[in-house]
């Protein structure tokens, strides 16, 4: 599946394109803000990304996860035709497109919910939601409804209602027909009705070859949501935490344990052979450049991201190290940016992406810990075609590593430089190497 070989570039379009935080209902389509993405296509391609994941961009009350109309691009961003232009340009550049499927809940401005507010028990859509006309809610509508995790501004859909399912499935079909999308990120997949998720997977299998479902999952056994009857992949929040805290605490044992627990060869390992969605940051968490205690550790951190099993993702702006702190609110994580920038970090990520693209072992190989020290980690990725060692040094000092490489020489896929294992291996400060081993 193409997703297994991909590098994802994540964009929160309402943020990047500088849309107003609230949708006042006026027709702002003439602003054509979504077309700003066109100025990013060459940058995305140069970075080595092969797919763009767009967070919500359809008509919503405010932040995109409070949908008003699944079939209309948010007027703060432009028109359906504008977004079709963006998708066409991305596809012509060889870049796939994934959309954020927000199917668990809608906004209070959703057209079917407005009908319920107006007609109450006489609304043809009252069974689209979990309602009780004998109660009330925080907005004093005169009836109770279930909101997502207690948020009254996010109205939970009744995903067991056949009409709701049909509407949402027809929506996905319309996105494929209109924008030729290649997959979906499923918002709060851990909240979705499992029968609905199974039916959605059947649709994905039918609608387009290799149409991908990637679910947002925070905790628990990912196999519940990542299997042949549900999502192809899920967000790897367990390793997300380890990817930064291992560097901050000088404890590479943490991430080494998680990686082996998830992808190792022992019978008890959880996700061996699966491709989780891996990331250092996203639109919901503080930027990695803000979290890391030592800014120089960002280089080996990205090396680890691209060397570990799964599909790596880069969140817009983080490739040149912008900062954003969750405690300052979500808008601080989703800034407006006119055009992309490039620096040494951007160049480094592009090299990592190119190395991964050339290596079947890095994309599909097995996982085995070779050497684990407090600030150093070496692990093996191996497949039939090749064997690669990923070597991380999270220390400000060089480290001389002694381990059994299983061969005498290698070539670093990142730099192209030869490497000799005789007498041990020197790991420069804050470094990462992808050593392709001689056969």
Short mmCIF file of N, CA and C in Angstrom, two decimals, residues 121-224:
data_model
loop_
_atom_site.label_atom_id
_atom_site.label_comp_id
_atom_site.label_asym_id
_atom_site.label_seq_id
_atom_site.Cartn_x
_atom_site.Cartn_y
_atom_site.Cartn_z
N UNK A 121 -39.52 17.84 17.60
CA UNK A 121 -39.96 16.46 17.35
C UNK A 121 -40.42 16.23 15.93
N UNK A 122 -40.77 17.29 15.20
CA UNK A 122 -41.24 17.13 13.82
C UNK A 122 -40.10 17.08 12.80
N UNK A 123 -38.87 17.24 13.26
CA UNK A 123 -37.74 17.23 12.33
C UNK A 123 -37.48 15.83 11.80
N UNK A 124 -37.25 15.72 10.52
CA UNK A 124 -36.92 14.44 9.91
C UNK A 124 -35.53 13.96 10.31
N UNK A 125 -34.77 14.84 10.97
CA UNK A 125 -33.38 14.51 11.31
C UNK A 125 -33.16 14.31 12.81
N UNK A 126 -34.25 14.21 13.57
CA UNK A 126 -34.09 14.11 15.03
C UNK A 126 -33.35 12.83 15.42
N UNK A 127 -33.48 11.78 14.61
CA UNK A 127 -32.81 10.52 14.93
C UNK A 127 -31.37 10.48 14.42
N UNK A 128 -30.91 11.58 13.83
CA UNK A 128 -29.51 11.66 13.42
C UNK A 128 -28.60 11.93 14.62
N UNK A 129 -29.20 12.27 15.74
CA UNK A 129 -28.43 12.63 16.93
C UNK A 129 -28.96 11.87 18.13
N UNK A 130 -28.26 11.98 19.25
CA UNK A 130 -28.71 11.36 20.50
C UNK A 130 -29.43 12.44 21.31
N UNK A 131 -30.78 12.48 21.18
CA UNK A 131 -31.58 13.57 21.71
C UNK A 131 -32.55 13.10 22.79
N UNK A 132 -32.92 14.05 23.63
CA UNK A 132 -33.99 13.82 24.59
C UNK A 132 -34.73 15.14 24.76
N UNK A 133 -35.98 15.19 24.30
CA UNK A 133 -36.74 16.45 24.33
C UNK A 133 -37.29 16.77 25.72
N UNK A 134 -37.03 15.89 26.69
CA UNK A 134 -37.47 16.17 28.05
C UNK A 134 -36.40 16.90 28.86
N UNK A 135 -35.21 17.10 28.26
CA UNK A 135 -34.12 17.74 28.98
C UNK A 135 -33.76 19.10 28.40
N UNK A 136 -32.54 19.55 28.70
CA UNK A 136 -32.05 20.83 28.20
C UNK A 136 -30.54 20.74 28.06
N UNK A 137 -29.91 21.78 27.55
CA UNK A 137 -28.46 21.79 27.38
C UNK A 137 -27.91 23.17 27.73
N UNK A 138 -26.60 23.32 27.63
CA UNK A 138 -25.96 24.56 28.01
C UNK A 138 -26.34 25.75 27.16
N UNK A 139 -26.90 25.48 25.99
CA UNK A 139 -27.34 26.57 25.11
C UNK A 139 -28.83 26.88 25.27
N UNK A 140 -29.49 26.16 26.21
CA UNK A 140 -30.91 26.38 26.51
C UNK A 140 -31.79 26.18 25.28
N UNK A 141 -31.51 25.13 24.52
CA UNK A 141 -32.33 24.82 23.34
C UNK A 141 -33.67 24.21 23.71
N UNK A 142 -33.83 23.78 24.95
CA UNK A 142 -35.07 23.14 25.35
C UNK A 142 -35.08 21.65 25.07
N UNK A 143 -33.93 21.09 24.76
CA UNK A 143 -33.79 19.64 24.64
C UNK A 143 -32.33 19.27 24.93
N UNK A 144 -32.14 18.03 25.38
CA UNK A 144 -30.80 17.54 25.68
C UNK A 144 -30.24 16.81 24.47
N UNK A 145 -28.93 16.92 24.27
CA UNK A 145 -28.27 16.09 23.26
C UNK A 145 -26.88 15.73 23.76
N UNK A 146 -26.38 14.63 23.25
CA UNK A 146 -25.04 14.19 23.63
C UNK A 146 -24.00 14.96 22.83
N UNK A 147 -23.04 15.55 23.52
CA UNK A 147 -21.92 16.21 22.88
C UNK A 147 -20.66 15.39 23.03
N UNK A 148 -19.66 15.66 22.20
CA UNK A 148 -18.41 14.92 22.29
C UNK A 148 -17.68 15.28 23.58
N UNK A 149 -17.47 14.26 24.41
CA UNK A 149 -16.76 14.42 25.67
C UNK A 149 -17.28 15.62 26.47
N UNK A 150 -18.59 15.80 26.46
CA UNK A 150 -19.22 16.85 27.25
C UNK A 150 -19.21 18.23 26.64
N UNK A 151 -18.72 18.35 25.41
CA UNK A 151 -18.67 19.67 24.74
C UNK A 151 -19.97 19.89 23.99
N UNK A 152 -20.79 20.82 24.47
CA UNK A 152 -22.08 21.07 23.84
C UNK A 152 -21.97 21.67 22.45
N UNK A 153 -20.81 22.24 22.11
CA UNK A 153 -20.67 22.81 20.77
C UNK A 153 -20.29 21.77 19.73
N UNK A 154 -20.09 20.51 20.16
CA UNK A 154 -19.81 19.40 19.25
C UNK A 154 -20.89 18.34 19.44
N UNK A 155 -21.81 18.28 18.51
CA UNK A 155 -23.01 17.45 18.62
C UNK A 155 -22.72 16.06 18.06
N UNK A 156 -22.85 15.05 18.90
CA UNK A 156 -22.50 13.69 18.49
C UNK A 156 -23.54 13.14 17.52
N UNK A 157 -23.04 12.57 16.42
CA UNK A 157 -23.92 11.94 15.43
C UNK A 157 -24.29 10.53 15.88
N UNK A 158 -25.47 10.09 15.48
CA UNK A 158 -25.91 8.72 15.73
C UNK A 158 -25.43 7.86 14.57
N UNK A 159 -24.24 7.29 14.71
CA UNK A 159 -23.61 6.56 13.61
C UNK A 159 -24.25 5.20 13.36
N UNK A 160 -25.20 4.81 14.20
CA UNK A 160 -25.95 3.57 13.94
C UNK A 160 -27.19 3.81 13.08
N UNK A 161 -27.49 5.07 12.85
CA UNK A 161 -28.63 5.41 12.00
C UNK A 161 -28.25 5.18 10.53
N UNK A 162 -28.97 4.32 9.80
CA UNK A 162 -28.62 4.04 8.40
C UNK A 162 -28.59 5.30 7.53
N UNK A 163 -29.46 6.28 7.83
CA UNK A 163 -29.46 7.51 7.03
C UNK A 163 -28.20 8.31 7.26
N UNK A 164 -27.73 8.33 8.49
CA UNK A 164 -26.48 9.04 8.80
C UNK A 164 -25.31 8.35 8.09
N UNK A 165 -25.27 7.03 8.19
CA UNK A 165 -24.21 6.29 7.52
C UNK A 165 -24.21 6.57 6.02
N UNK A 166 -25.40 6.53 5.42
CA UNK A 166 -25.50 6.74 3.97
C UNK A 166 -25.03 8.15 3.60
N UNK A 167 -25.42 9.13 4.42
CA UNK A 167 -25.01 10.51 4.14
C UNK A 167 -23.49 10.64 4.21
N UNK A 168 -22.89 10.07 5.23
CA UNK A 168 -21.44 10.18 5.38
C UNK A 168 -20.70 9.40 4.31
N UNK A 169 -21.19 8.23 3.96
CA UNK A 169 -20.53 7.44 2.93
C UNK A 169 -20.67 8.12 1.56
N UNK A 170 -21.83 8.70 1.30
CA UNK A 170 -22.00 9.46 0.05
C UNK A 170 -21.07 10.68 0.03
N UNK A 171 -20.84 11.24 1.21
CA UNK A 171 -19.91 12.37 1.31
C UNK A 171 -18.51 11.94 0.92
N UNK A 172 -18.07 10.79 1.43
CA UNK A 172 -16.73 10.29 1.08
C UNK A 172 -16.64 10.03 -0.42
N UNK A 173 -17.69 9.45 -0.98
CA UNK A 173 -17.69 9.21 -2.43
C UNK A 173 -17.58 10.53 -3.19
N UNK A 174 -18.27 11.55 -2.71
CA UNK A 174 -18.23 12.85 -3.39
C UNK A 174 -16.83 13.46 -3.32
N UNK A 175 -16.13 13.24 -2.21
CA UNK A 175 -14.76 13.75 -2.08
C UNK A 175 -13.83 13.05 -3.08
N UNK A 176 -14.03 11.77 -3.27
CA UNK A 176 -13.21 11.04 -4.25
C UNK A 176 -13.53 11.52 -5.66
N UNK A 177 -14.82 11.69 -5.95
CA UNK A 177 -15.21 12.13 -7.28
C UNK A 177 -14.75 13.55 -7.58
N UNK A 178 -14.86 14.43 -6.59
CA UNK A 178 -14.58 15.85 -6.83
C UNK A 178 -13.11 16.20 -6.69
N UNK A 179 -12.42 15.55 -5.74
CA UNK A 179 -11.03 15.94 -5.45
C UNK A 179 -10.04 14.79 -5.65
N UNK A 180 -10.54 13.59 -5.96
CA UNK A 180 -9.68 12.42 -6.19
C UNK A 180 -8.80 12.14 -4.97
N UNK A 181 -9.36 12.25 -3.77
CA UNK A 181 -8.57 12.05 -2.57
C UNK A 181 -8.12 10.59 -2.45
N UNK A 182 -7.07 10.37 -1.67
CA UNK A 182 -6.44 9.06 -1.58
C UNK A 182 -6.62 8.39 -0.23
N UNK A 183 -7.25 9.09 0.71
CA UNK A 183 -7.45 8.50 2.01
C UNK A 183 -8.00 9.50 3.00
N UNK A 184 -8.24 9.00 4.23
CA UNK A 184 -8.83 9.82 5.28
C UNK A 184 -8.08 9.62 6.59
N UNK A 185 -7.91 10.70 7.32
CA UNK A 185 -7.60 10.65 8.74
C UNK A 185 -8.94 10.67 9.46
N UNK A 186 -9.19 9.72 10.31
CA UNK A 186 -10.46 9.65 11.02
C UNK A 186 -10.30 10.30 12.39
N UNK A 187 -10.91 11.46 12.54
CA UNK A 187 -10.84 12.19 13.81
C UNK A 187 -11.47 11.34 14.91
N UNK A 188 -10.87 11.39 16.10
CA UNK A 188 -11.30 10.64 17.29
C UNK A 188 -11.82 9.25 16.91
N UNK A 189 -11.01 8.50 16.18
CA UNK A 189 -11.42 7.16 15.76
C UNK A 189 -11.76 6.28 16.95
N UNK A 190 -11.14 6.57 18.09
CA UNK A 190 -11.40 5.78 19.30
C UNK A 190 -12.81 5.98 19.83
N UNK A 191 -13.53 6.99 19.33
CA UNK A 191 -14.92 7.23 19.74
C UNK A 191 -15.93 6.65 18.75
N UNK A 192 -15.48 6.27 17.56
CA UNK A 192 -16.41 5.85 16.52
C UNK A 192 -17.04 4.50 16.85
N UNK A 193 -18.30 4.37 16.50
CA UNK A 193 -18.99 3.09 16.61
C UNK A 193 -18.25 2.06 15.76
N UNK A 194 -17.94 0.91 16.31
CA UNK A 194 -17.11 -0.06 15.62
C UNK A 194 -17.80 -0.66 14.40
N UNK A 195 -19.12 -0.81 14.45
CA UNK A 195 -19.83 -1.29 13.27
C UNK A 195 -19.76 -0.26 12.14
N UNK A 196 -19.86 1.03 12.50
CA UNK A 196 -19.69 2.08 11.51
C UNK A 196 -18.29 2.03 10.90
N UNK A 197 -17.28 1.83 11.74
CA UNK A 197 -15.91 1.79 11.25
C UNK A 197 -15.70 0.60 10.31
N UNK A 198 -16.30 -0.53 10.64
CA UNK A 198 -16.20 -1.70 9.76
C UNK A 198 -16.86 -1.42 8.41
N UNK A 199 -18.02 -0.79 8.43
CA UNK A 199 -18.71 -0.45 7.18
C UNK A 199 -17.90 0.56 6.38
N UNK A 200 -17.25 1.51 7.07
CA UNK A 200 -16.42 2.49 6.39
C UNK A 200 -15.22 1.81 5.73
N UNK A 201 -14.65 0.80 6.39
CA UNK A 201 -13.53 0.07 5.79
C UNK A 201 -13.99 -0.67 4.54
N UNK A 202 -15.19 -1.22 4.57
CA UNK A 202 -15.70 -1.88 3.36
C UNK A 202 -15.82 -0.87 2.22
N UNK A 203 -16.29 0.33 2.54
CA UNK A 203 -16.39 1.38 1.53
C UNK A 203 -15.00 1.73 1.00
N UNK A 204 -14.03 1.87 1.90
CA UNK A 204 -12.66 2.20 1.48
C UNK A 204 -12.11 1.14 0.53
N UNK A 205 -12.40 -0.13 0.82
CA UNK A 205 -11.92 -1.21 -0.03
C UNK A 205 -12.53 -1.17 -1.43
N UNK A 206 -13.74 -0.61 -1.52
CA UNK A 206 -14.46 -0.60 -2.80
C UNK A 206 -14.25 0.67 -3.59
N UNK A 207 -14.03 1.78 -2.90
CA UNK A 207 -14.17 3.08 -3.54
C UNK A 207 -13.00 3.44 -4.46
N UNK A 208 -11.80 2.96 -4.09
CA UNK A 208 -10.61 3.33 -4.85
C UNK A 208 -9.47 2.40 -4.42
N UNK A 209 -8.64 1.94 -5.35
CA UNK A 209 -7.53 1.07 -4.95
C UNK A 209 -6.63 1.73 -3.92
N UNK A 210 -6.32 0.99 -2.85
CA UNK A 210 -5.42 1.46 -1.79
C UNK A 210 -5.91 2.73 -1.10
N UNK A 211 -7.21 2.91 -1.01
CA UNK A 211 -7.76 4.05 -0.26
C UNK A 211 -7.50 3.80 1.22
N UNK A 212 -6.85 4.76 1.87
CA UNK A 212 -6.33 4.56 3.22
C UNK A 212 -7.24 5.17 4.28
N UNK A 213 -7.41 4.43 5.38
CA UNK A 213 -8.04 4.96 6.59
C UNK A 213 -7.00 4.98 7.69
N UNK A 214 -6.72 6.18 8.23
CA UNK A 214 -5.77 6.32 9.33
C UNK A 214 -6.52 6.96 10.50
N UNK A 215 -6.58 6.25 11.62
CA UNK A 215 -7.41 6.69 12.73
C UNK A 215 -6.64 7.39 13.83
N UNK A 216 -7.26 8.43 14.39
CA UNK A 216 -6.69 9.09 15.56
C UNK A 216 -7.02 8.26 16.80
N UNK A 217 -5.98 7.68 17.40
CA UNK A 217 -6.13 6.88 18.61
C UNK A 217 -5.09 7.36 19.61
N UNK A 218 -5.50 7.55 20.85
CA UNK A 218 -4.61 8.13 21.86
C UNK A 218 -3.96 7.08 22.75
N UNK A 219 -4.68 6.02 23.06
CA UNK A 219 -4.18 5.05 24.04
C UNK A 219 -4.85 3.70 23.80
N UNK A 220 -4.45 2.73 24.60
CA UNK A 220 -5.03 1.40 24.48
C UNK A 220 -4.29 0.54 23.46
N UNK A 221 -4.84 -0.62 23.18
CA UNK A 221 -4.26 -1.54 22.20
C UNK A 221 -4.69 -1.08 20.81
N UNK A 222 -3.73 -0.59 20.04
CA UNK A 222 -4.06 -0.06 18.71
C UNK A 222 -4.69 -1.11 17.80
N UNK A 223 -4.46 -2.38 18.08
CA UNK A 223 -5.03 -3.43 17.22
C UNK A 223 -6.55 -3.42 17.21
N UNK A 224 -7.14 -2.82 18.22
CA UNK A 224 -8.60 -2.73 18.23
C UNK A 224 -9.11 -1.89 17.06
#
